[in-house]
Amino acid sequence: MLSFLLLLALLAFILLIIGVIKPKWIVLWKKKDERTRKTVLIYFGNILLWSLVFALGFMISWIFFFMILVIILGIYIIISFFIGMAVPTKVFLIGDRTRKRILIQYSVLFVLFLSLLIVVAINLPDEIDERIPSATYEGEYSNGFMHGQGRSFNNSSYYEGDWINGERNGQGVELQDMGLISIKYDGEWKDDLENGQGIMTIKFLWVEMKYEGELKDGNREGYGKFIDRAGNIYEGEWLNDAPNGKGKSTLTNGDTYEGEFKDWQRQGYGKAVLNDGEVLEGNWVEDELVE
């Protein structure tokens, strides 16, 4: 459902942009004189807005979704009040369309909005986990901190593993699921960041990339193996989240290269063996053999 809502929001955004430029291309169900930018904004703006709001509910928590809903309601009330005070016939109203009635009815709605906002604020959970918004924690505590084995989670993401003084420390698994893209890490942690040996898997729709090896402060650093979305493999040294140092790449077409790398490119001395048997050996600069 989350992926569907995000795809719907993306489609609505694209149609909104096109519709603002050429309304007649998009609003096909209306008469020609009714195919206006205002119609585009009303239809696709609302689809975009509510798709994102519901996606936040599925992604984070329903109390967070309700808070966004209340804020949108409050903005609508305030805007409608000022429009109504200027032009009473332009806003929703029960009874005679007078400024006095607008003042009374929208004041009542505003008080209702504030009451709902207070109720939502009271029920919002404390931010116990900086990496997972509106998280709930189930597990062990010590001196008021998450300590020992525990699980922090919201509607779409979670961390399960070791904690020390409220931070991820030790062995644990984290999944960050954002609908179209998800990131899973299973390995060692220190000071709330990926540190040590671990496996990181990134999925975008049906495409998957995987890294297995050493990490430092959330970045790939040390020795590791990476498989990209096409199945190409790099195994070797990493620095600053990129291949840097000695390593070996194996492409799906059969080409291999073993030698030095710098920021994903062949740089320094190395030997490439192409799939037809041709050997290229020597010094490389910016992915090109120079001698």
PDB file of C-alpha atoms in Angstrom:
ATOM      1  CA  MET A   1       0.000   0.000   0.000  1.00  0.00           C
ATOM      2  CA  LEU A   2       2.839   2.391   0.856  1.00  0.00           C
ATOM      3  CA  SER A   3       4.489   1.868  -2.538  1.00  0.00           C
ATOM      4  CA  PHE A   4       1.130   2.375  -4.271  1.00  0.00           C
ATOM      5  CA  LEU A   5       0.530   5.667  -2.432  1.00  0.00           C
ATOM      6  CA  LEU A   6       4.003   6.970  -3.269  1.00  0.00           C
ATOM      7  CA  LEU A   7       3.631   6.001  -6.933  1.00  0.00           C
ATOM      8  CA  LEU A   8       0.222   7.706  -6.954  1.00  0.00           C
ATOM      9  CA  ALA A   9       1.778  10.838  -5.442  1.00  0.00           C
ATOM     10  CA  LEU A  10       4.562  10.782  -8.048  1.00  0.00           C
ATOM     11  CA  LEU A  11       2.045  10.384 -10.887  1.00  0.00           C
ATOM     12  CA  ALA A  12      -0.121  13.194  -9.472  1.00  0.00           C
ATOM     13  CA  PHE A  13       2.943  15.454  -9.215  1.00  0.00           C
ATOM     14  CA  ILE A  14       3.920  14.798 -12.848  1.00  0.00           C
ATOM     15  CA  LEU A  15       0.357  15.400 -14.076  1.00  0.00           C
ATOM     16  CA  LEU A  16       0.154  18.524 -11.916  1.00  0.00           C
ATOM     17  CA  ILE A  17       3.281  19.986 -13.525  1.00  0.00           C
ATOM     18  CA  ILE A  18       2.073  19.122 -17.041  1.00  0.00           C
ATOM     19  CA  GLY A  19      -1.422  20.389 -16.242  1.00  0.00           C
ATOM     20  CA  VAL A  20      -0.180  23.746 -14.982  1.00  0.00           C
ATOM     21  CA  ILE A  21       1.638  24.211 -18.304  1.00  0.00           C
ATOM     22  CA  LYS A  22      -1.054  22.699 -20.580  1.00  0.00           C
ATOM     23  CA  PRO A  23      -4.364  22.165 -18.708  1.00  0.00           C
ATOM     24  CA  LYS A  24      -6.165  20.924 -21.854  1.00  0.00           C
ATOM     25  CA  TRP A  25      -3.818  17.935 -22.088  1.00  0.00           C
ATOM     26  CA  ILE A  26      -4.736  16.653 -18.631  1.00  0.00           C
ATOM     27  CA  VAL A  27      -8.325  17.551 -17.686  1.00  0.00           C
ATOM     28  CA  LEU A  28      -9.900  15.452 -20.448  1.00  0.00           C
ATOM     29  CA  TRP A  29     -13.155  14.729 -18.569  1.00  0.00           C
ATOM     30  CA  LYS A  30     -14.153  18.425 -18.532  1.00  0.00           C
ATOM     31  CA  LYS A  31     -15.515  20.624 -21.270  1.00  0.00           C
ATOM     32  CA  LYS A  32     -12.868  22.608 -23.129  1.00  0.00           C
ATOM     33  CA  ASP A  33     -13.765  25.885 -21.414  1.00  0.00           C
ATOM     34  CA  GLU A  34     -13.508  24.161 -17.996  1.00  0.00           C
ATOM     35  CA  ARG A  35     -10.021  22.739 -18.552  1.00  0.00           C
ATOM     36  CA  THR A  36      -8.261  25.380 -16.458  1.00  0.00           C
ATOM     37  CA  ARG A  37      -5.218  25.495 -14.216  1.00  0.00           C
ATOM     38  CA  LYS A  38      -7.542  25.897 -11.238  1.00  0.00           C
ATOM     39  CA  THR A  39      -9.201  22.557 -12.074  1.00  0.00           C
ATOM     40  CA  VAL A  40      -5.786  20.902 -12.395  1.00  0.00           C
ATOM     41  CA  LEU A  41      -4.684  22.288  -9.024  1.00  0.00           C
ATOM     42  CA  ILE A  42      -7.878  21.174  -7.290  1.00  0.00           C
ATOM     43  CA  TYR A  43      -7.873  17.618  -8.650  1.00  0.00           C
ATOM     44  CA  PHE A  44      -4.195  16.702  -8.783  1.00  0.00           C
ATOM     45  CA  GLY A  45      -3.116  18.937  -5.911  1.00  0.00           C
ATOM     46  CA  ASN A  46      -5.565  17.108  -3.634  1.00  0.00           C
ATOM     47  CA  ILE A  47      -4.489  13.684  -4.922  1.00  0.00           C
ATOM     48  CA  LEU A  48      -0.842  14.597  -4.303  1.00  0.00           C
ATOM     49  CA  LEU A  49      -1.534  16.001  -0.836  1.00  0.00           C
ATOM     50  CA  TRP A  50      -3.673  13.133   0.443  1.00  0.00           C
ATOM     51  CA  SER A  51      -1.454  10.456  -1.083  1.00  0.00           C
ATOM     52  CA  LEU A  52       1.507  11.882   0.824  1.00  0.00           C
ATOM     53  CA  VAL A  53      -0.488  12.288   4.048  1.00  0.00           C
ATOM     54  CA  PHE A  54      -1.727   8.688   3.974  1.00  0.00           C
ATOM     55  CA  ALA A  55       1.776   7.501   3.004  1.00  0.00           C
ATOM     56  CA  LEU A  56       3.136   9.193   6.137  1.00  0.00           C
ATOM     57  CA  GLY A  57       0.530   7.324   8.162  1.00  0.00           C
ATOM     58  CA  PHE A  58       1.572   3.976   6.716  1.00  0.00           C
ATOM     59  CA  MET A  59       5.252   4.869   6.985  1.00  0.00           C
ATOM     60  CA  ILE A  60       5.456   6.366  10.489  1.00  0.00           C
ATOM     61  CA  SER A  61       2.358   6.061  12.712  1.00  0.00           C
ATOM     62  CA  TRP A  62      -1.366   6.773  12.604  1.00  0.00           C
ATOM     63  CA  ILE A  63      -1.146   9.297  15.438  1.00  0.00           C
ATOM     64  CA  PHE A  64       1.366  11.186  13.276  1.00  0.00           C
ATOM     65  CA  PHE A  65      -1.077  10.923  10.348  1.00  0.00           C
ATOM     66  CA  PHE A  66      -3.853  12.310  12.564  1.00  0.00           C
ATOM     67  CA  MET A  67      -1.623  15.228  13.601  1.00  0.00           C
ATOM     68  CA  ILE A  68      -0.989  16.140   9.934  1.00  0.00           C
ATOM     69  CA  LEU A  69      -4.732  15.851   9.291  1.00  0.00           C
ATOM     70  CA  VAL A  70      -5.522  18.235  12.165  1.00  0.00           C
ATOM     71  CA  ILE A  71      -2.913  20.744  10.950  1.00  0.00           C
ATOM     72  CA  ILE A  72      -4.387  20.676   7.419  1.00  0.00           C
ATOM     73  CA  LEU A  73      -7.840  21.213   8.932  1.00  0.00           C
ATOM     74  CA  GLY A  74      -6.515  24.177  10.916  1.00  0.00           C
ATOM     75  CA  ILE A  75      -4.956  25.762   7.823  1.00  0.00           C
ATOM     76  CA  TYR A  76      -8.234  25.279   5.929  1.00  0.00           C
ATOM     77  CA  ILE A  77     -10.209  26.932   8.763  1.00  0.00           C
ATOM     78  CA  ILE A  78      -7.886  29.947   8.944  1.00  0.00           C
ATOM     79  CA  ILE A  79      -7.804  30.486   5.156  1.00  0.00           C
ATOM     80  CA  SER A  80     -11.580  30.037   4.868  1.00  0.00           C
ATOM     81  CA  PHE A  81     -12.152  32.507   7.703  1.00  0.00           C
ATOM     82  CA  PHE A  82     -10.178  35.298   6.024  1.00  0.00           C
ATOM     83  CA  ILE A  83     -11.733  34.578   2.616  1.00  0.00           C
ATOM     84  CA  GLY A  84     -15.198  34.517   4.198  1.00  0.00           C
ATOM     85  CA  MET A  85     -14.685  37.815   5.995  1.00  0.00           C
ATOM     86  CA  ALA A  86     -13.762  39.375   2.651  1.00  0.00           C
ATOM     87  CA  VAL A  87     -16.347  37.555   0.470  1.00  0.00           C
ATOM     88  CA  PRO A  88     -18.956  35.637   2.564  1.00  0.00           C
ATOM     89  CA  THR A  89     -20.385  33.830  -0.489  1.00  0.00           C
ATOM     90  CA  LYS A  90     -17.091  32.052  -1.210  1.00  0.00           C
ATOM     91  CA  VAL A  91     -16.927  29.761   1.854  1.00  0.00           C
ATOM     92  CA  PHE A  92     -18.926  26.942   3.436  1.00  0.00           C
ATOM     93  CA  LEU A  93     -21.466  28.276   5.939  1.00  0.00           C
ATOM     94  CA  ILE A  94     -24.590  27.062   7.731  1.00  0.00           C
ATOM     95  CA  GLY A  95     -27.417  29.600   7.529  1.00  0.00           C
ATOM     96  CA  ASP A  96     -27.283  33.179   6.275  1.00  0.00           C
ATOM     97  CA  ARG A  97     -24.007  34.230   4.706  1.00  0.00           C
ATOM     98  CA  THR A  98     -23.095  37.126   6.984  1.00  0.00           C
ATOM     99  CA  ARG A  99     -19.757  38.117   8.460  1.00  0.00           C
ATOM    100  CA  LYS A 100     -21.159  37.754  11.965  1.00  0.00           C
ATOM    101  CA  ARG A 101     -22.162  34.142  11.278  1.00  0.00           C
ATOM    102  CA  ILE A 102     -18.762  33.466   9.698  1.00  0.00           C
ATOM    103  CA  LEU A 103     -17.040  34.858  12.800  1.00  0.00           C
ATOM    104  CA  ILE A 104     -19.128  32.661  15.129  1.00  0.00           C
ATOM    105  CA  GLN A 105     -18.961  29.418  13.144  1.00  0.00           C
ATOM    106  CA  TYR A 106     -15.276  29.601  12.251  1.00  0.00           C
ATOM    107  CA  SER A 107     -14.358  30.628  15.805  1.00  0.00           C
ATOM    108  CA  VAL A 108     -16.070  27.445  17.025  1.00  0.00           C
ATOM    109  CA  LEU A 109     -14.202  25.419  14.386  1.00  0.00           C
ATOM    110  CA  PHE A 110     -10.911  27.036  15.418  1.00  0.00           C
ATOM    111  CA  VAL A 111     -11.504  26.145  19.087  1.00  0.00           C
ATOM    112  CA  LEU A 112     -12.276  22.576  17.949  1.00  0.00           C
ATOM    113  CA  PHE A 113      -9.049  22.567  15.945  1.00  0.00           C
ATOM    114  CA  LEU A 114      -6.999  23.693  18.963  1.00  0.00           C
ATOM    115  CA  SER A 115      -8.653  21.032  21.145  1.00  0.00           C
ATOM    116  CA  LEU A 116      -7.841  18.295  18.624  1.00  0.00           C
ATOM    117  CA  LEU A 117      -4.269  19.568  18.326  1.00  0.00           C
ATOM    118  CA  ILE A 118      -3.830  19.392  22.118  1.00  0.00           C
ATOM    119  CA  VAL A 119      -5.243  15.842  22.208  1.00  0.00           C
ATOM    120  CA  VAL A 120      -2.874  14.747  19.434  1.00  0.00           C
ATOM    121  CA  ALA A 121       0.119  16.447  21.088  1.00  0.00           C
ATOM    122  CA  ILE A 122      -0.610  14.672  24.388  1.00  0.00           C
ATOM    123  CA  ASN A 123      -0.789  11.292  22.659  1.00  0.00           C
ATOM    124  CA  LEU A 124       2.327  11.713  20.519  1.00  0.00           C
ATOM    125  CA  PRO A 125       5.039   9.328  21.742  1.00  0.00           C
ATOM    126  CA  ASP A 126       8.329  10.744  22.977  1.00  0.00           C
ATOM    127  CA  GLU A 127      11.093  10.675  20.370  1.00  0.00           C
ATOM    128  CA  ILE A 128      13.088   7.778  21.786  1.00  0.00           C
ATOM    129  CA  ASP A 129      14.949   6.905  18.583  1.00  0.00           C
ATOM    130  CA  GLU A 130      16.511   9.539  16.324  1.00  0.00           C
ATOM    131  CA  ARG A 131      16.721   7.127  13.382  1.00  0.00           C
ATOM    132  CA  ILE A 132      13.082   5.952  13.504  1.00  0.00           C
ATOM    133  CA  PRO A 133      10.420   8.726  13.845  1.00  0.00           C
ATOM    134  CA  SER A 134       7.548   8.171  16.324  1.00  0.00           C
ATOM    135  CA  ALA A 135       9.047   4.861  17.372  1.00  0.00           C
ATOM    136  CA  THR A 136       7.746   2.488  20.036  1.00  0.00           C
ATOM    137  CA  TYR A 137      10.278   0.591  22.133  1.00  0.00           C
ATOM    138  CA  GLU A 138       9.859  -2.885  23.557  1.00  0.00           C
ATOM    139  CA  GLY A 139      12.720  -4.328  25.544  1.00  0.00           C
ATOM    140  CA  GLU A 140      15.121  -3.881  28.425  1.00  0.00           C
ATOM    141  CA  TYR A 141      15.892  -0.630  30.281  1.00  0.00           C
ATOM    142  CA  SER A 142      18.564   0.560  32.680  1.00  0.00           C
ATOM    143  CA  ASN A 143      18.433   3.896  34.545  1.00  0.00           C
ATOM    144  CA  GLY A 144      15.701   5.103  32.204  1.00  0.00           C
ATOM    145  CA  PHE A 145      17.666   4.290  29.044  1.00  0.00           C
ATOM    146  CA  MET A 146      17.131   1.550  26.480  1.00  0.00           C
ATOM    147  CA  HIS A 147      19.773  -0.926  27.576  1.00  0.00           C
ATOM    148  CA  GLY A 148      20.222  -4.583  26.684  1.00  0.00           C
ATOM    149  CA  GLN A 149      18.059  -6.382  24.146  1.00  0.00           C
ATOM    150  CA  GLY A 150      15.195  -4.396  22.605  1.00  0.00           C
ATOM    151  CA  ARG A 151      13.157  -3.475  19.572  1.00  0.00           C
ATOM    152  CA  SER A 152      12.367   0.053  18.325  1.00  0.00           C
ATOM    153  CA  PHE A 153       9.744   0.299  15.585  1.00  0.00           C
ATOM    154  CA  ASN A 154       7.064   2.327  13.802  1.00  0.00           C
ATOM    155  CA  ASN A 155       4.629   1.322  11.047  1.00  0.00           C
ATOM    156  CA  SER A 156       7.313   0.602   8.449  1.00  0.00           C
ATOM    157  CA  SER A 157      10.755   0.527  10.056  1.00  0.00           C
ATOM    158  CA  TYR A 158      12.462  -1.163  12.983  1.00  0.00           C
ATOM    159  CA  TYR A 159      15.701  -1.853  14.804  1.00  0.00           C
ATOM    160  CA  GLU A 160      16.115  -5.024  16.836  1.00  0.00           C
ATOM    161  CA  GLY A 161      19.245  -5.840  18.767  1.00  0.00           C
ATOM    162  CA  ASP A 162      21.641  -4.552  21.426  1.00  0.00           C
ATOM    163  CA  TRP A 163      21.381  -1.181  23.174  1.00  0.00           C
ATOM    164  CA  ILE A 164      23.719   0.627  25.560  1.00  0.00           C
ATOM    165  CA  ASN A 165      22.525   3.811  27.301  1.00  0.00           C
ATOM    166  CA  GLY A 166      19.850   4.544  24.688  1.00  0.00           C
ATOM    167  CA  GLU A 167      22.041   3.960  21.622  1.00  0.00           C
ATOM    168  CA  ARG A 168      22.581   1.045  19.260  1.00  0.00           C
ATOM    169  CA  ASN A 169      25.708  -0.728  20.431  1.00  0.00           C
ATOM    170  CA  GLY A 170      26.554  -4.338  19.652  1.00  0.00           C
ATOM    171  CA  GLN A 171      24.771  -6.604  17.201  1.00  0.00           C
ATOM    172  CA  GLY A 172      21.487  -5.587  15.579  1.00  0.00           C
ATOM    173  CA  VAL A 173      19.244  -5.453  12.530  1.00  0.00           C
ATOM    174  CA  GLU A 174      17.680  -2.247  11.179  1.00  0.00           C
ATOM    175  CA  LEU A 175      15.152  -1.961   8.361  1.00  0.00           C
ATOM    176  CA  GLN A 176      14.222   1.458   6.956  1.00  0.00           C
ATOM    177  CA  ASP A 177      11.259   0.919   4.622  1.00  0.00           C
ATOM    178  CA  MET A 178      10.197   4.020   2.665  1.00  0.00           C
ATOM    179  CA  GLY A 179       7.888   2.294   0.220  1.00  0.00           C
ATOM    180  CA  LEU A 180       9.714   2.524  -3.084  1.00  0.00           C
ATOM    181  CA  ILE A 181      13.076   2.107  -1.407  1.00  0.00           C
ATOM    182  CA  SER A 182      14.174   0.087   1.607  1.00  0.00           C
ATOM    183  CA  ILE A 183      17.525  -0.214   3.394  1.00  0.00           C
ATOM    184  CA  LYS A 184      18.355  -3.154   5.646  1.00  0.00           C
ATOM    185  CA  TYR A 185      21.491  -3.474   7.748  1.00  0.00           C
ATOM    186  CA  ASP A 186      22.408  -6.566   9.745  1.00  0.00           C
ATOM    187  CA  GLY A 187      25.630  -6.307  11.681  1.00  0.00           C
ATOM    188  CA  GLU A 188      27.655  -4.476  14.306  1.00  0.00           C
ATOM    189  CA  TRP A 189      26.815  -1.069  15.785  1.00  0.00           C
ATOM    190  CA  LYS A 190      28.616   1.541  17.857  1.00  0.00           C
ATOM    191  CA  ASP A 191      27.320   4.917  19.089  1.00  0.00           C
ATOM    192  CA  ASP A 192      24.052   4.537  17.136  1.00  0.00           C
ATOM    193  CA  LEU A 193      25.871   4.052  13.801  1.00  0.00           C
ATOM    194  CA  GLU A 194      26.894   1.101  11.652  1.00  0.00           C
ATOM    195  CA  ASN A 195      30.399   0.200  12.827  1.00  0.00           C
ATOM    196  CA  GLY A 196      32.199  -3.097  12.233  1.00  0.00           C
ATOM    197  CA  GLN A 197      31.196  -6.087  10.124  1.00  0.00           C
ATOM    198  CA  GLY A 198      27.769  -6.052   8.522  1.00  0.00           C
ATOM    199  CA  ILE A 199      25.538  -6.707   5.547  1.00  0.00           C
ATOM    200  CA  MET A 200      23.668  -3.777   3.952  1.00  0.00           C
ATOM    201  CA  THR A 201      20.950  -4.437   1.392  1.00  0.00           C
ATOM    202  CA  ILE A 202      19.300  -1.626  -0.588  1.00  0.00           C
ATOM    203  CA  LYS A 203      16.158  -2.290  -2.618  1.00  0.00           C
ATOM    204  CA  PHE A 204      14.514   0.117  -5.065  1.00  0.00           C
ATOM    205  CA  LEU A 205      11.283  -1.428  -6.368  1.00  0.00           C
ATOM    206  CA  TRP A 206      12.515  -4.788  -7.762  1.00  0.00           C
ATOM    207  CA  VAL A 207      16.194  -3.763  -7.980  1.00  0.00           C
ATOM    208  CA  GLU A 208      18.606  -4.872  -5.233  1.00  0.00           C
ATOM    209  CA  MET A 209      22.152  -3.858  -4.251  1.00  0.00           C
ATOM    210  CA  LYS A 210      24.171  -5.520  -1.508  1.00  0.00           C
ATOM    211  CA  TYR A 211      27.310  -4.735   0.486  1.00  0.00           C
ATOM    212  CA  GLU A 212      28.993  -7.158   2.874  1.00  0.00           C
ATOM    213  CA  GLY A 213      32.032  -6.078   4.820  1.00  0.00           C
ATOM    214  CA  GLU A 214      33.389  -3.402   7.147  1.00  0.00           C
ATOM    215  CA  LEU A 215      31.740  -0.077   7.986  1.00  0.00           C
ATOM    216  CA  LYS A 216      32.770   2.963  10.006  1.00  0.00           C
ATOM    217  CA  ASP A 217      30.319   5.589  11.288  1.00  0.00           C
ATOM    218  CA  GLY A 218      27.679   4.507   8.780  1.00  0.00           C
ATOM    219  CA  ASN A 219      30.005   4.505   5.754  1.00  0.00           C
ATOM    220  CA  ARG A 220      31.627   1.603   3.930  1.00  0.00           C
ATOM    221  CA  GLU A 221      35.235   1.620   5.084  1.00  0.00           C
ATOM    222  CA  GLY A 222      37.789  -1.189   5.284  1.00  0.00           C
ATOM    223  CA  TYR A 223      37.373  -4.392   3.292  1.00  0.00           C
ATOM    224  CA  GLY A 224      34.090  -5.326   1.655  1.00  0.00           C
ATOM    225  CA  LYS A 225      32.207  -6.853  -1.241  1.00  0.00           C
ATOM    226  CA  PHE A 226      29.574  -4.944  -3.229  1.00  0.00           C
ATOM    227  CA  ILE A 227      27.105  -6.299  -5.788  1.00  0.00           C
ATOM    228  CA  ASP A 228      25.303  -3.619  -7.823  1.00  0.00           C
ATOM    229  CA  ARG A 229      21.831  -3.722  -9.375  1.00  0.00           C
ATOM    230  CA  ALA A 230      23.158  -5.352 -12.576  1.00  0.00           C
ATOM    231  CA  GLY A 231      25.107  -8.069 -10.769  1.00  0.00           C
ATOM    232  CA  ASN A 232      28.562  -6.500 -11.206  1.00  0.00           C
ATOM    233  CA  ILE A 233      30.881  -7.227  -8.262  1.00  0.00           C
ATOM    234  CA  TYR A 234      33.598  -5.208  -6.545  1.00  0.00           C
ATOM    235  CA  GLU A 235      35.603  -6.767  -3.713  1.00  0.00           C
ATOM    236  CA  GLY A 236      38.412  -4.959  -1.994  1.00  0.00           C
ATOM    237  CA  GLU A 237      39.299  -1.874   0.024  1.00  0.00           C
ATOM    238  CA  TRP A 238      36.867   0.964   0.786  1.00  0.00           C
ATOM    239  CA  LEU A 239      37.294   4.524   2.044  1.00  0.00           C
ATOM    240  CA  ASN A 240      34.732   7.344   2.327  1.00  0.00           C
ATOM    241  CA  ASP A 241      31.927   5.022   1.174  1.00  0.00           C
ATOM    242  CA  ALA A 242      33.645   4.252  -2.168  1.00  0.00           C
ATOM    243  CA  PRO A 243      36.189   1.775  -3.580  1.00  0.00           C
ATOM    244  CA  ASN A 244      39.587   3.210  -2.689  1.00  0.00           C
ATOM    245  CA  GLY A 245      42.760   1.128  -2.624  1.00  0.00           C
ATOM    246  CA  LYS A 246      43.333  -2.377  -3.930  1.00  0.00           C
ATOM    247  CA  GLY A 247      40.440  -4.457  -5.179  1.00  0.00           C
ATOM    248  CA  LYS A 248      38.933  -6.604  -7.887  1.00  0.00           C
ATOM    249  CA  SER A 249      35.908  -5.934 -10.096  1.00  0.00           C
ATOM    250  CA  THR A 250      34.020  -8.605 -12.000  1.00  0.00           C
ATOM    251  CA  LEU A 251      31.436  -7.477 -14.547  1.00  0.00           C
ATOM    252  CA  THR A 252      28.466  -9.507 -15.739  1.00  0.00           C
ATOM    253  CA  ASN A 253      29.883  -9.517 -19.281  1.00  0.00           C
ATOM    254  CA  GLY A 254      32.952 -11.425 -18.064  1.00  0.00           C
ATOM    255  CA  ASP A 255      35.431  -8.518 -17.892  1.00  0.00           C
ATOM    256  CA  THR A 256      37.630  -8.435 -14.771  1.00  0.00           C
ATOM    257  CA  TYR A 257      40.038  -5.901 -13.308  1.00  0.00           C
ATOM    258  CA  GLU A 258      42.396  -6.354 -10.377  1.00  0.00           C
ATOM    259  CA  GLY A 259      44.454  -3.489  -9.080  1.00  0.00           C
ATOM    260  CA  GLU A 260      44.083  -0.016  -7.615  1.00  0.00           C
ATOM    261  CA  PHE A 261      40.893   2.055  -7.415  1.00  0.00           C
ATOM    262  CA  LYS A 262      40.003   5.613  -6.519  1.00  0.00           C
ATOM    263  CA  ASP A 263      36.378   6.699  -5.991  1.00  0.00           C
ATOM    264  CA  TRP A 264      34.869   3.916  -8.137  1.00  0.00           C
ATOM    265  CA  GLN A 265      37.370   4.371 -10.993  1.00  0.00           C
ATOM    266  CA  ARG A 266      40.450   2.360 -11.952  1.00  0.00           C
ATOM    267  CA  GLN A 267      43.337   4.543 -10.819  1.00  0.00           C
ATOM    268  CA  GLY A 268      46.952   3.401 -10.424  1.00  0.00           C
ATOM    269  CA  TYR A 269      48.464   0.067 -11.385  1.00  0.00           C
ATOM    270  CA  GLY A 270      46.134  -2.744 -12.413  1.00  0.00           C
ATOM    271  CA  LYS A 271      45.400  -5.601 -14.760  1.00  0.00           C
ATOM    272  CA  ALA A 272      42.184  -5.981 -16.780  1.00  0.00           C
ATOM    273  CA  VAL A 273      41.169  -9.167 -18.567  1.00  0.00           C
ATOM    274  CA  LEU A 274      38.387  -8.667 -21.115  1.00  0.00           C
ATOM    275  CA  ASN A 275      35.809 -11.336 -21.938  1.00  0.00           C
ATOM    276  CA  ASP A 276      37.510 -12.035 -25.277  1.00  0.00           C
ATOM    277  CA  GLY A 277      40.801 -12.847 -23.519  1.00  0.00           C
ATOM    278  CA  GLU A 278      42.564  -9.538 -24.214  1.00  0.00           C
ATOM    279  CA  VAL A 279      44.779  -8.396 -21.331  1.00  0.00           C
ATOM    280  CA  LEU A 280      45.307  -4.725 -20.443  1.00  0.00           C
ATOM    281  CA  GLU A 281      47.973  -4.128 -17.800  1.00  0.00           C
ATOM    282  CA  GLY A 282      49.687  -0.996 -16.607  1.00  0.00           C
ATOM    283  CA  ASN A 283      48.873   2.369 -15.075  1.00  0.00           C
ATOM    284  CA  TRP A 284      45.313   3.653 -15.165  1.00  0.00           C
ATOM    285  CA  VAL A 285      44.054   7.234 -14.869  1.00  0.00           C
ATOM    286  CA  GLU A 286      40.355   7.989 -14.451  1.00  0.00           C
ATOM    287  CA  ASP A 287      39.328   4.521 -15.652  1.00  0.00           C
ATOM    288  CA  GLU A 288      41.587   4.631 -18.755  1.00  0.00           C
ATOM    289  CA  LEU A 289      44.821   2.701 -19.402  1.00  0.00           C
ATOM    290  CA  VAL A 290      47.627   5.182 -20.111  1.00  0.00           C
ATOM    291  CA  GLU A 291      50.576   2.786 -20.490  1.00  0.00           C
TER     292      GLU A 291
END
